[in-house]
Structures are given as structure tokens and as C-alpha cells.
CSV table of C-alpha atoms and ligand atoms in Angstrom, one decimal:
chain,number,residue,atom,x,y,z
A,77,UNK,CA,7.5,-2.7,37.0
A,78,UNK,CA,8.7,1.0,37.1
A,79,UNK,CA,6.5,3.4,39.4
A,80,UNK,CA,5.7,5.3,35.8
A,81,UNK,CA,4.4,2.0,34.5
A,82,UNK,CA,1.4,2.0,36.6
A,83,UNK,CA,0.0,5.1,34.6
A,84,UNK,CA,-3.4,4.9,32.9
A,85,UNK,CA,-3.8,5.8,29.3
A,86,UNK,CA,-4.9,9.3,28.8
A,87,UNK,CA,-8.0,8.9,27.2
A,88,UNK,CA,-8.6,5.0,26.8
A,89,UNK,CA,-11.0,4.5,30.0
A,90,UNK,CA,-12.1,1.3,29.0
A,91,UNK,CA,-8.7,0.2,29.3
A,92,UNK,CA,-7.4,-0.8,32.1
A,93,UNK,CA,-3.9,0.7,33.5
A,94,UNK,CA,-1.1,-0.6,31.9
A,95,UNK,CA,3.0,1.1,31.0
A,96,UNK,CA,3.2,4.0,29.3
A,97,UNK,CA,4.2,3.5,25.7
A,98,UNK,CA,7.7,5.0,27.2
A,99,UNK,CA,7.9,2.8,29.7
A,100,UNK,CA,7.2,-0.2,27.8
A,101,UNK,CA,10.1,0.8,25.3
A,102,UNK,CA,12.6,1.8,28.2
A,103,UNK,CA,11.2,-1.6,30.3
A,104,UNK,CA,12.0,-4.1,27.4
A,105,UNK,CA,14.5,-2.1,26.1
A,106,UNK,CA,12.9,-1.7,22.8
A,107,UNK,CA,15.8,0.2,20.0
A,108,UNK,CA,14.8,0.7,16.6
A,109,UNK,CA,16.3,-1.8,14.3
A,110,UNK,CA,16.9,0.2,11.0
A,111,UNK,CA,16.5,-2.3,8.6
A,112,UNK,CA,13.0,-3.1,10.2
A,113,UNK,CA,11.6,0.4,9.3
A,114,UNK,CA,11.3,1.4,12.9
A,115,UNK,CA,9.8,5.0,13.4
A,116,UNK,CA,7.4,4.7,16.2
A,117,UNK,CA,4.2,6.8,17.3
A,118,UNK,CA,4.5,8.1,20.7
A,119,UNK,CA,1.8,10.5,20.6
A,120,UNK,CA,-1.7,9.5,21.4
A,121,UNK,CA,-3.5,12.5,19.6
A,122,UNK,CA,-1.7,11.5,16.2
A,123,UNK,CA,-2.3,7.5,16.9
A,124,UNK,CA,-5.8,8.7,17.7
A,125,UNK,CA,-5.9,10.6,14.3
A,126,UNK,CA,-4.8,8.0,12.1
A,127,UNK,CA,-7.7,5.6,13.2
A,128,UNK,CA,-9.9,8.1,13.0
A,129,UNK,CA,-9.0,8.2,9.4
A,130,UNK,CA,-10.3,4.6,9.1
A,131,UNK,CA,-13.7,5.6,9.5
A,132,UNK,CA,-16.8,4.3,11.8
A,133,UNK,CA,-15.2,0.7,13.3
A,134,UNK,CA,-18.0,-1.0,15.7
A,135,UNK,CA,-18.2,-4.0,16.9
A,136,UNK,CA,-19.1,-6.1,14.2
A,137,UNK,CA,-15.8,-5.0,12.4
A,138,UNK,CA,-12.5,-6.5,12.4
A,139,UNK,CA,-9.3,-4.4,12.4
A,140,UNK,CA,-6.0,-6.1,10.7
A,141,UNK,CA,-3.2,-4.0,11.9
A,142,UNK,CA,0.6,-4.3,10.0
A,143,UNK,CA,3.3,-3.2,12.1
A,144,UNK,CA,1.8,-2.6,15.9
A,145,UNK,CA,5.5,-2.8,17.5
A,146,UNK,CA,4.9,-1.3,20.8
A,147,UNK,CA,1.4,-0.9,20.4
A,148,UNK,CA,0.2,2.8,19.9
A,149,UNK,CA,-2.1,2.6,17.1
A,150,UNK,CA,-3.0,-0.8,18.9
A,151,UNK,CA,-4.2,1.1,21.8
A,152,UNK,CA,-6.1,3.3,19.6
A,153,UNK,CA,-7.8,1.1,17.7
A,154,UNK,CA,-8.3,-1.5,21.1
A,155,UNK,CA,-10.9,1.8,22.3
A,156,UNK,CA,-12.8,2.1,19.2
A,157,UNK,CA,-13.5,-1.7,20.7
A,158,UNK,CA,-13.7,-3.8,17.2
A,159,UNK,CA,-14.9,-7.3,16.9
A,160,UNK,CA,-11.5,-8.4,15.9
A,161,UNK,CA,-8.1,-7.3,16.3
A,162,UNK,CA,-5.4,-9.1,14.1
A,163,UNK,CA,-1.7,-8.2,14.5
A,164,UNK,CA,1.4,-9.1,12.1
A,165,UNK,CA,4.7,-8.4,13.9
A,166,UNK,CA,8.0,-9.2,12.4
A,167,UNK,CA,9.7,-8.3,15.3
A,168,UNK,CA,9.8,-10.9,18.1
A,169,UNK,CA,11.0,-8.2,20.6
A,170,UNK,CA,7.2,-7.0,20.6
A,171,UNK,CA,5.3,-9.5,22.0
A,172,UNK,CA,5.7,-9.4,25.2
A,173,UNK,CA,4.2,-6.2,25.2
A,174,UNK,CA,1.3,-7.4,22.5
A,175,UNK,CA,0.7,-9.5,24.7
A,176,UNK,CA,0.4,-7.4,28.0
A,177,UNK,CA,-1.9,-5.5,25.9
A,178,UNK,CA,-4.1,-8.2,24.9
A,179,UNK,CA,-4.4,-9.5,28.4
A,180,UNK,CA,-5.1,-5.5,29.2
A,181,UNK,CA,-7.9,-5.7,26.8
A,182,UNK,CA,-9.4,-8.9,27.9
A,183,UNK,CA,-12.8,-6.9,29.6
A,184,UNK,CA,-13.0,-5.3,26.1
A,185,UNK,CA,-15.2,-7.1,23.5
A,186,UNK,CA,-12.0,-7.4,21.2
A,187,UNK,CA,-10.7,-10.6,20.6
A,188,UNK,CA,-7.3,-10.1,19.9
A,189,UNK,CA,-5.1,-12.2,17.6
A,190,UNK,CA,-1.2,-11.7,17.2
A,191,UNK,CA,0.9,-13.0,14.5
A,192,UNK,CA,4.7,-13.0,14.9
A,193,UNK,CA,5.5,-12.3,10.9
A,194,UNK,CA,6.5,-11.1,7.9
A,195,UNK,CA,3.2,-9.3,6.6
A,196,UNK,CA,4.2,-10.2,3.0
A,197,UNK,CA,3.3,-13.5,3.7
A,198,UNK,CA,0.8,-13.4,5.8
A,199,UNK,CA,-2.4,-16.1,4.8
A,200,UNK,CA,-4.9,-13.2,5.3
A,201,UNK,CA,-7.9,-15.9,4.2
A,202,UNK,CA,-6.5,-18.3,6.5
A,203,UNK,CA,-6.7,-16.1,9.8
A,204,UNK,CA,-9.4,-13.4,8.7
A,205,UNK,CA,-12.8,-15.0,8.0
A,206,UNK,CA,-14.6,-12.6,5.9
A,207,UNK,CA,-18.0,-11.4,6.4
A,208,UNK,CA,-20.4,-8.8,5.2
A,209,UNK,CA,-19.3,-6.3,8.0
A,210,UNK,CA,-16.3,-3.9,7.2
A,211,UNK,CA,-12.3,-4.7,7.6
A,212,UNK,CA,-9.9,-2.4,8.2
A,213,UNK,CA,-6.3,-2.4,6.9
A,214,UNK,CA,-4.7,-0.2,9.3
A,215,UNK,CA,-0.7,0.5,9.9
A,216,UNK,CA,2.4,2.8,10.0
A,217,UNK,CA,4.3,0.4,7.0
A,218,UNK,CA,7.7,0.3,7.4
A,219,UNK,CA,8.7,2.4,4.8
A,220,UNK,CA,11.1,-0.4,3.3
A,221,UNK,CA,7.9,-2.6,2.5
A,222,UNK,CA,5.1,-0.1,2.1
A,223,UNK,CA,4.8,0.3,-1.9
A,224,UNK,CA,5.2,-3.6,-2.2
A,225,UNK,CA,2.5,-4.2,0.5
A,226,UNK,CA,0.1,-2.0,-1.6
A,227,UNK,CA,0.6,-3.3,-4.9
A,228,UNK,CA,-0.1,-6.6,-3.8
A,229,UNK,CA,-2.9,-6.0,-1.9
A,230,UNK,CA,-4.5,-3.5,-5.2
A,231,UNK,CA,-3.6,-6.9,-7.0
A,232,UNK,CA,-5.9,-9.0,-4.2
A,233,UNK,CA,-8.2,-6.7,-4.7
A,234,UNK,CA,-8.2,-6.9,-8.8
A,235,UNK,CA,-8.4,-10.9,-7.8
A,236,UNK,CA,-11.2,-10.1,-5.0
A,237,UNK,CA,-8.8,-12.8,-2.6
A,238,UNK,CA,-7.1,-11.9,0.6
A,239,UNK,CA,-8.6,-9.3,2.8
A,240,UNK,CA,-10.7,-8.5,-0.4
A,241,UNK,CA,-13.3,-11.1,-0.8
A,242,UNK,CA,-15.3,-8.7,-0.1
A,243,UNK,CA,-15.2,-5.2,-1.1
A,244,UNK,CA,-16.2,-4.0,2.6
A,245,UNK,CA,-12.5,-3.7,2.9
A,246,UNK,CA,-10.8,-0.2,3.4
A,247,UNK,CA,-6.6,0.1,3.9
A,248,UNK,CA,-5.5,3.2,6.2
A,249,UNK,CA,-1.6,3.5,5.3
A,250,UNK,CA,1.4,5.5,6.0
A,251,UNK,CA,4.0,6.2,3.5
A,252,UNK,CA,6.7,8.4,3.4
A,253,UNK,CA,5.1,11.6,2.1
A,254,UNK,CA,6.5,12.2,-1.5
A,255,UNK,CA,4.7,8.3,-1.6
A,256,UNK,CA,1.4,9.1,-0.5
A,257,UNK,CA,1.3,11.9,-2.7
A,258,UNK,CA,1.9,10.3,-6.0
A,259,UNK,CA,-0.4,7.3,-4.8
A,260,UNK,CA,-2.9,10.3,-5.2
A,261,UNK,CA,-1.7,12.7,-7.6
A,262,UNK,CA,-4.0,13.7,-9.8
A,263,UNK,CA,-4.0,13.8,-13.9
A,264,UNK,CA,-1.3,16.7,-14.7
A,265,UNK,CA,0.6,16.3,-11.9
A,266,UNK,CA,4.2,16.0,-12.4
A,267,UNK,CA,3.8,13.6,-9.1
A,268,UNK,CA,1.5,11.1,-11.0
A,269,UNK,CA,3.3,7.5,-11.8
A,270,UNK,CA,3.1,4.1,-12.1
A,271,UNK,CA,1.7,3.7,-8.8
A,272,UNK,CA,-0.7,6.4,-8.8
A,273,UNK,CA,-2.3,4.9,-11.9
A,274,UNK,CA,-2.6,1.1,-10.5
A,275,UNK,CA,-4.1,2.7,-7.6
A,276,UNK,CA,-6.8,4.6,-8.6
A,277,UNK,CA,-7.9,2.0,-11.3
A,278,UNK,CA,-8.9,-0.1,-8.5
A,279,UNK,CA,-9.2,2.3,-5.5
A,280,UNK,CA,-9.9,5.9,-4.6
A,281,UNK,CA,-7.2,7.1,-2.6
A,282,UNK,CA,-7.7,10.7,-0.3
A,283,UNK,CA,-4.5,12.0,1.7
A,284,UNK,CA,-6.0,12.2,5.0
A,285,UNK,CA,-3.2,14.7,6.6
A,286,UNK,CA,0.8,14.3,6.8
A,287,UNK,CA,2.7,14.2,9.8
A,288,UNK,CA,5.6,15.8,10.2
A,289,UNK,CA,9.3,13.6,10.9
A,290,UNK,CA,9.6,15.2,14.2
A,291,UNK,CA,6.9,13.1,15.3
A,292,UNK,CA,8.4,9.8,15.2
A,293,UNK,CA,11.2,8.1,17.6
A,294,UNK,CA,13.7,7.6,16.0
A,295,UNK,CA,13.1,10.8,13.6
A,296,UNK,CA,12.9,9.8,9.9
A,297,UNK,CA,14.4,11.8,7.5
A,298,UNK,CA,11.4,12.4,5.7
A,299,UNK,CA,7.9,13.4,7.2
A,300,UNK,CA,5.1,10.6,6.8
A,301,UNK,CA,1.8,10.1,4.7
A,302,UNK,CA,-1.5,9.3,5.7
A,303,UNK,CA,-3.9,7.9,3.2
A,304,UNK,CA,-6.9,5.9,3.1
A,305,UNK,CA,-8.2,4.0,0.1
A,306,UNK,CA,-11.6,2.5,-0.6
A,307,UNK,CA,-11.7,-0.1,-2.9
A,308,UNK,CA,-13.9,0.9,-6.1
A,309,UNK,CA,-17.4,-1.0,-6.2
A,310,UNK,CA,-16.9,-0.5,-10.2
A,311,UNK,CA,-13.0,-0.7,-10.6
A,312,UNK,CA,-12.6,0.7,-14.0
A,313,UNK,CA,-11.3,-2.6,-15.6
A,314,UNK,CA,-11.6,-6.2,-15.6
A,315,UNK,CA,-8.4,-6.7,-17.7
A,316,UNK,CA,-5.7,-8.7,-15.6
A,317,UNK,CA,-4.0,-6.9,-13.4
A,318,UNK,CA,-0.6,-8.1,-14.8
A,319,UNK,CA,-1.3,-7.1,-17.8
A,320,UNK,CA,-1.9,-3.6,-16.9
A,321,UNK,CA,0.3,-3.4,-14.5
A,322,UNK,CA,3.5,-4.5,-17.4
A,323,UNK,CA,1.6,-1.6,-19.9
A,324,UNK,CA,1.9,1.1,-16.7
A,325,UNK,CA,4.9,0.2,-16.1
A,326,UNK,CA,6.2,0.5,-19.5
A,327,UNK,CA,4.9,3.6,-20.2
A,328,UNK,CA,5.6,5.6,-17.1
A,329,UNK,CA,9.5,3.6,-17.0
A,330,UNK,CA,10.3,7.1,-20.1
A,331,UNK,CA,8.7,10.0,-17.6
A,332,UNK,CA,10.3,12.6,-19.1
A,333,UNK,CA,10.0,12.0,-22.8
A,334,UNK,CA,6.0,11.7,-25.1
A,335,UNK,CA,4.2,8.5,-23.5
A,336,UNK,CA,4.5,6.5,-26.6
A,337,UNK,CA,8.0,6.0,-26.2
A,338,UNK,CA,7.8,4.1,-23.0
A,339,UNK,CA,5.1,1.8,-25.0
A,340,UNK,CA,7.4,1.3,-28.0
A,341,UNK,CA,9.3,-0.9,-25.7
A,342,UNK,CA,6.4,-3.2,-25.3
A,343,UNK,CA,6.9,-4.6,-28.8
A,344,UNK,CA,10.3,-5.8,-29.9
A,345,UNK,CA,12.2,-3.9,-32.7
A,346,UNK,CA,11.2,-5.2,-35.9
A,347,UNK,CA,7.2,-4.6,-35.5
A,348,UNK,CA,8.1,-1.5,-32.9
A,349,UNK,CA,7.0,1.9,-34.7
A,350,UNK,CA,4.1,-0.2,-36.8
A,351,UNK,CA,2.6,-1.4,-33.6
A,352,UNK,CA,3.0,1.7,-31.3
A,353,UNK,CA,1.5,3.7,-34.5
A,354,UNK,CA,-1.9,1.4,-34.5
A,355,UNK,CA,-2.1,0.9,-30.8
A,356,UNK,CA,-2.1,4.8,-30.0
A,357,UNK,CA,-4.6,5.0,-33.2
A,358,UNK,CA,-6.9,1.8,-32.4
A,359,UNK,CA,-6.5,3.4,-28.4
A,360,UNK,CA,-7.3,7.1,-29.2
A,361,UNK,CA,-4.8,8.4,-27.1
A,362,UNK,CA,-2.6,11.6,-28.5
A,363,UNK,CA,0.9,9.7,-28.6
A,364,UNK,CA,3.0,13.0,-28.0
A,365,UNK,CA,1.6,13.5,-24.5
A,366,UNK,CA,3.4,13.0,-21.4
A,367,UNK,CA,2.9,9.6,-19.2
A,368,UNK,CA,2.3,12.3,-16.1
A,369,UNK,CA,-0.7,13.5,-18.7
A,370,UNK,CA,-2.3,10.0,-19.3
A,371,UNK,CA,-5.6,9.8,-17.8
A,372,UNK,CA,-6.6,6.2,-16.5
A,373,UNK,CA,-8.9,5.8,-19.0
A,374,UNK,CA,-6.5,6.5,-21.3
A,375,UNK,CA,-3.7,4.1,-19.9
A,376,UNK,CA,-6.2,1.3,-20.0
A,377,UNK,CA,-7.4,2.0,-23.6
A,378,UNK,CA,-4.0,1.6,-24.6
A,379,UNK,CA,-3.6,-1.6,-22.1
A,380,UNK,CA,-6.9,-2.8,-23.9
A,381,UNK,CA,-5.2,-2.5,-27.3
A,382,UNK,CA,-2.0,-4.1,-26.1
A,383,UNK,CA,-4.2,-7.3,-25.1
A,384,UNK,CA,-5.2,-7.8,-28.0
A,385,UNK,CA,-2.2,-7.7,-30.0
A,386,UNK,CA,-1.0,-10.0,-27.4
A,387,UNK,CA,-3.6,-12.2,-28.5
A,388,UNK,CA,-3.1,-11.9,-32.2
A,389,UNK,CA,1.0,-12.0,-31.6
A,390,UNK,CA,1.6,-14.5,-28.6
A,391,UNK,CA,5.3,-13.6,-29.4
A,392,UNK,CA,4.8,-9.8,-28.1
A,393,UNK,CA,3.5,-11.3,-24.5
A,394,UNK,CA,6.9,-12.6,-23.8
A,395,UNK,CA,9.1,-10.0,-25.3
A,396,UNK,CA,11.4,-8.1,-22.6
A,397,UNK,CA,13.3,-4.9,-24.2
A,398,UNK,CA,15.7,-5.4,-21.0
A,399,UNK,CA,16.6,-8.4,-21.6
A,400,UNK,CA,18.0,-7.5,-24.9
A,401,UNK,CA,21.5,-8.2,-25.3
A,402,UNK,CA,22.4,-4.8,-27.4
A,403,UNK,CA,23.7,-2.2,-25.0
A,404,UNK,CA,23.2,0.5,-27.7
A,405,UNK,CA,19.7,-0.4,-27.6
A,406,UNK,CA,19.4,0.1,-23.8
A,407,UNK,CA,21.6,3.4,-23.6
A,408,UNK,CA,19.3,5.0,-26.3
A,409,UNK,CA,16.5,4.2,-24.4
A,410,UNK,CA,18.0,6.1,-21.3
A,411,UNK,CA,17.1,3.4,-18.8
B,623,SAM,N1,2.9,0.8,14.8
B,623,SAM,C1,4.1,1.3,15.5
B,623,SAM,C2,4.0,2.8,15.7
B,623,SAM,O1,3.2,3.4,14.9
B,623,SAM,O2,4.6,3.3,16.5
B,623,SAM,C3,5.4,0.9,14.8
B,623,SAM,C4,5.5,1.4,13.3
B,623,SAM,S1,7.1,1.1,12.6
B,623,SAM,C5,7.1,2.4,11.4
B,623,SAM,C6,6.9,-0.3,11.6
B,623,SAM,C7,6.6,-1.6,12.4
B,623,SAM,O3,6.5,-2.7,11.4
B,623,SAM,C8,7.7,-2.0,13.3
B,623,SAM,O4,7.1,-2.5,14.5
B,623,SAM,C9,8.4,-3.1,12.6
B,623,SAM,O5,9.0,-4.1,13.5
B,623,SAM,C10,7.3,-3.8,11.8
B,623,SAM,N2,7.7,-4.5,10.6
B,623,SAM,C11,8.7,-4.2,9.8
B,623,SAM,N3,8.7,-5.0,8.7
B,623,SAM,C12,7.6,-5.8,8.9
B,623,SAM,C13,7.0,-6.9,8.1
B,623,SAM,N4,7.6,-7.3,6.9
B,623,SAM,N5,5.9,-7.5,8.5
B,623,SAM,C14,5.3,-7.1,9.7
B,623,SAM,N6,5.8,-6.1,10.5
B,623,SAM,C15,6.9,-5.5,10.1
């Protein structure tokens, strides 16, 4: 091992010494693969600062980490010394020095679990047992997988499975920033979209802070989000969330034109103007309004509406305007 390898962390003293983050990418040669997502956190202030946007984690917690690759954030959490420390690595490359750091940690009161995998289908019931006490969703996402990861985990949270059986659970993620800011954006921000809405029927998300590109090795192009969100004791619906999710989607897939347009497309052509007319009416909502200018109650009034037609007209549930074989239709529409 290189004579730099024999360095101590910084400001883990608990720890004991082990390679530099450097070192351990120059000993096992570690190069970004692109198509992973691989933008890595050299800096122990900022690695410090995104678990410190977690919240209080004590012993009695457990930490489920996407992403760890050489193990920055790892080492951060490792001193806040949780119960449990779970990590999903696609990348075979990194363990090895996962496990040098779990051996490292062995005096700690952290047992450590690593998982060689694709996060998207990781069991998280099978290897977390959930208890009262708090889990943390920690990770710098790989960009390429980041909005997909959080949509299904606001949809096991709408289900209360996965790492949300309980609702103890809080997810501190990085996104590209333009990302994290519409996860957030508030009513009447030209930001605000499909994913802000899902979000914040089921969560309350806060921007923590944004890190600038330079930060990361290799550079991204873009800088990088951090936000946390905290699962909503009271989410503001109990409708399912595909349901809502195919409304949202709808209406936000017209951004620029009035919000009822979007919705038309819900309902196939012969019933369309009749049924947009009565759902915006039976829903309250002003029809001429931009999706950007929705509120979520608003989106779910009109989702609420939609169910029922659904019910009335089981035809309407399967209808897909895309599918439609008249390209006029579909150039028209814009999409
Ligand atoms: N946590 C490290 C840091 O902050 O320096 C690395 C972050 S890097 C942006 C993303 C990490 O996620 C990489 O280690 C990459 O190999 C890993 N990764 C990419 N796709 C993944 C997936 N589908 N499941 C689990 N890990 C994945």
C-alpha cells in the first residue's frame, strides 16, 4: 500500500487509518464509467454536509446508502456511527474498498451490509427489517437513474412497502440541480411539473444547498442538488398513486398551453370536450389556467373527478390518446 495510504481521515477519529479516498481510486485504479453516472465526492466538508442534511442519525438508526462507490459519504455517515449501514453498488470495481472500509469500521457499533446491485431492484423489505426507529435514504444518484429511483420510492411510500413501512423514513438525494428544483418548485413557478406535484402530494421536499460541478471528479456538466424529503404523516390523498400519477402526467405533458388541454387527452375524442367541460366543473378548478399554476389540491380534485368517471365509463380507464393511429390527431396536440 502506497506511503499516502496510511493517512488518517481528517476528522473521523473513531475510525481507524485507512487510504485516502485518492489513494483508494489511484490504488484500484478506479475511472468513472459514464454510463454508470460516476461523479464522485472527494471532499470531506461537502460529504460531511450532505449527511448532515439527513438529520440526527444515532444508534438505533439504520442508514441505506445508493451509490457509495469509493466510499465518501460512506465514511461520513460510518462517524455519525448508525445501527445499520446498508450499501447498493452496481459497480463490482467497489468492493474491495467497501469492504476495507467495513473491516475499518469493525470497532464501530455499525454493522455494515454491502449489496453488489442494481438499486432498482433492490428487495429493500428483504434486507432492511423495519422498526420504529428512523431510516435514512441517503445517496449521490447517478443522475441517469435518479428521477426513476424517486418516483418509485414516492410510489412505496403511497403503498407504505419498501423502506416505507413505516413513515420514520426520510430520503437525502442529489439530483442534477434544474432536478432538485422542480422536485420543489413551488405553485407559480414556471419550474413546477409532473414531478414536483407527485412529490409534494406525498412528501415535503426542502433544497438543502447545491453544489457546484467543480466539485465532483470527473466534473459534470451541470452542478448538483441536494434535497431531503420527509414523508407526509397526512399525504394529501389516498387515491391510487397510478391513477394520479396518469392525471399529472396528462396534464402537465401540454406545459405551455391552459391545463385543460393536457386533460382533454384523458378521454378519447367522441366524449372529449363534454367530459373535460364537467370534470373542470364537478373539480372546481379554472380550466384556462396553466398546469405550472395548478395547486395540488387542485390536481387531485380533478384526479378525484377523473376516478369517478373511470368508474362510471370503464372504457376511459384504458383509453391511450398516443396510441391513436391518426397522426393529425398527435401533431395537433404538439406532442
Ligand atoms: N457516493 C459516491 C460519491 O459521492 O462520491 C459515488 C456517487 S456517483 C454519482 C454514483 C454511484 O452510483 C457510482 O458509484 C455508481 O457506480 C453507482 N450506481 C450507478 N448506477 C447504480 C444503480 N443502478 N444501482 C446502484 N448503484 C449505482
Amino acid at each position: 500500500m502506497p506511503q499516502a495510504a496510511a493517512r488518517v481521515l481528517a476528522s473521523g477519529v473513531r475510525l481507524p487509518p485507512m487510504p485516502t479516498l485518492r489513494d483508494l481510486v489511484k490504488l484500484y485504479k478506479l475511472q468513472a464509467i459514464k454510463h454508470m453516472s460516476q461523479n464522485f465526492i472527494m471532499d470531506e466538508r461537502l460529504t460531511d454536509k450532505i449527511v448532515k442534511s439527513a438529520g440526527r442519525i444515532d444508534r438505533s438508526d439504520t442508514v441505506l446508502e445508493v451509490g457509495p462507490g469509493p466510499g465518501g459519504i460512506t465514511r461520513s455517515i460510518l462517524r455519525r456511527e448508525p445501527g445499520r449501514l446498508v450499501l447498493v453498488e452496481k459497480d463490482t470495481r467497489f468492493m474491495p474498498t467497501l469492504d476495507l472500509l467495513k473491516e475499518c469500521a469493525r470497532p464501530l457499533h455499525t454493522e455494515v451490509d454491502i449489496y453488489q446491485g442494481d438499486i432498482l431492484r433492490f428487495d429493500i423489505e428483504k434486507h432492511v427489517p423495519m422498526s420504529e426507529h428512523r431510516l435514512h435514504l441517503i445517496g449521490n444518484l447517478p443522475f441517469a437513474i435518479s428521477t426513476r429511483l424517486l418516483i418509485n420510492w414516492v410510489q412505496d411510500l403511497s403503498l407504505r412497502r419498501g423502506g416505507f413501512r413505516s413513515l420514520n423514513t426520510a430520503m437525502t438525494l442529489t439530483f442534477q440541480k434544474e432536478v432538485a428544483e422542480r422536485i420543489c418548485a413551488p405553485l407559480g413557478n414556471d419550474q413546477r411539473c409532473r414531478l414536483s406535484i407527485m412529490s409534494q402530494i406525498w412528501t415535503k421536499p426542502y433544497l438543502k444547498f447545491v453544489i457546484p460541478g467543480k466539485a465532483f471528479v470527473p466534473k459534470p456538466e451541470v452542478d448538483v442538488g441536494v434535497v431531503k424529503l420527509i414523508p407526509l404523516k397526512q399525504p394529501k390523498t389516498d387515491l391510487p398513486f397510478e391513477l394520479v400519477e396518469r392525471v399529472v402526467r396528462h396534464i402537465f405533458n401540454m406545459r405551455q398551453k391552459y391545463c385543460r388541454r393536457g386533460f382533454s387527452t384523458l378521454f378519447p375524442p367522441e366524449e372529449r370536450d363534454e367530459m373535460t367541460d364537467t370534470s373542470f366543473e364537478l373539480a372546481d378548478v379554472d380550466p384556462t389556467v396553466r398546469p405550472f399554476q395548478l395547486s395540488v389540491d387542485e390536481c387531485l380534485r380533478l384526479a378525484t373527478v377523473y376516478a369517478d368517471f373511470k368508474e362510471k365509463h370503464p372504457e376511459v380507464a384504458s383509453y391511450d390518446y398516443r396510441a391513436r393511429k391518426n397522426p393529425v390527431e398527435e401533431s395537433a396536440d404538439g406532442v
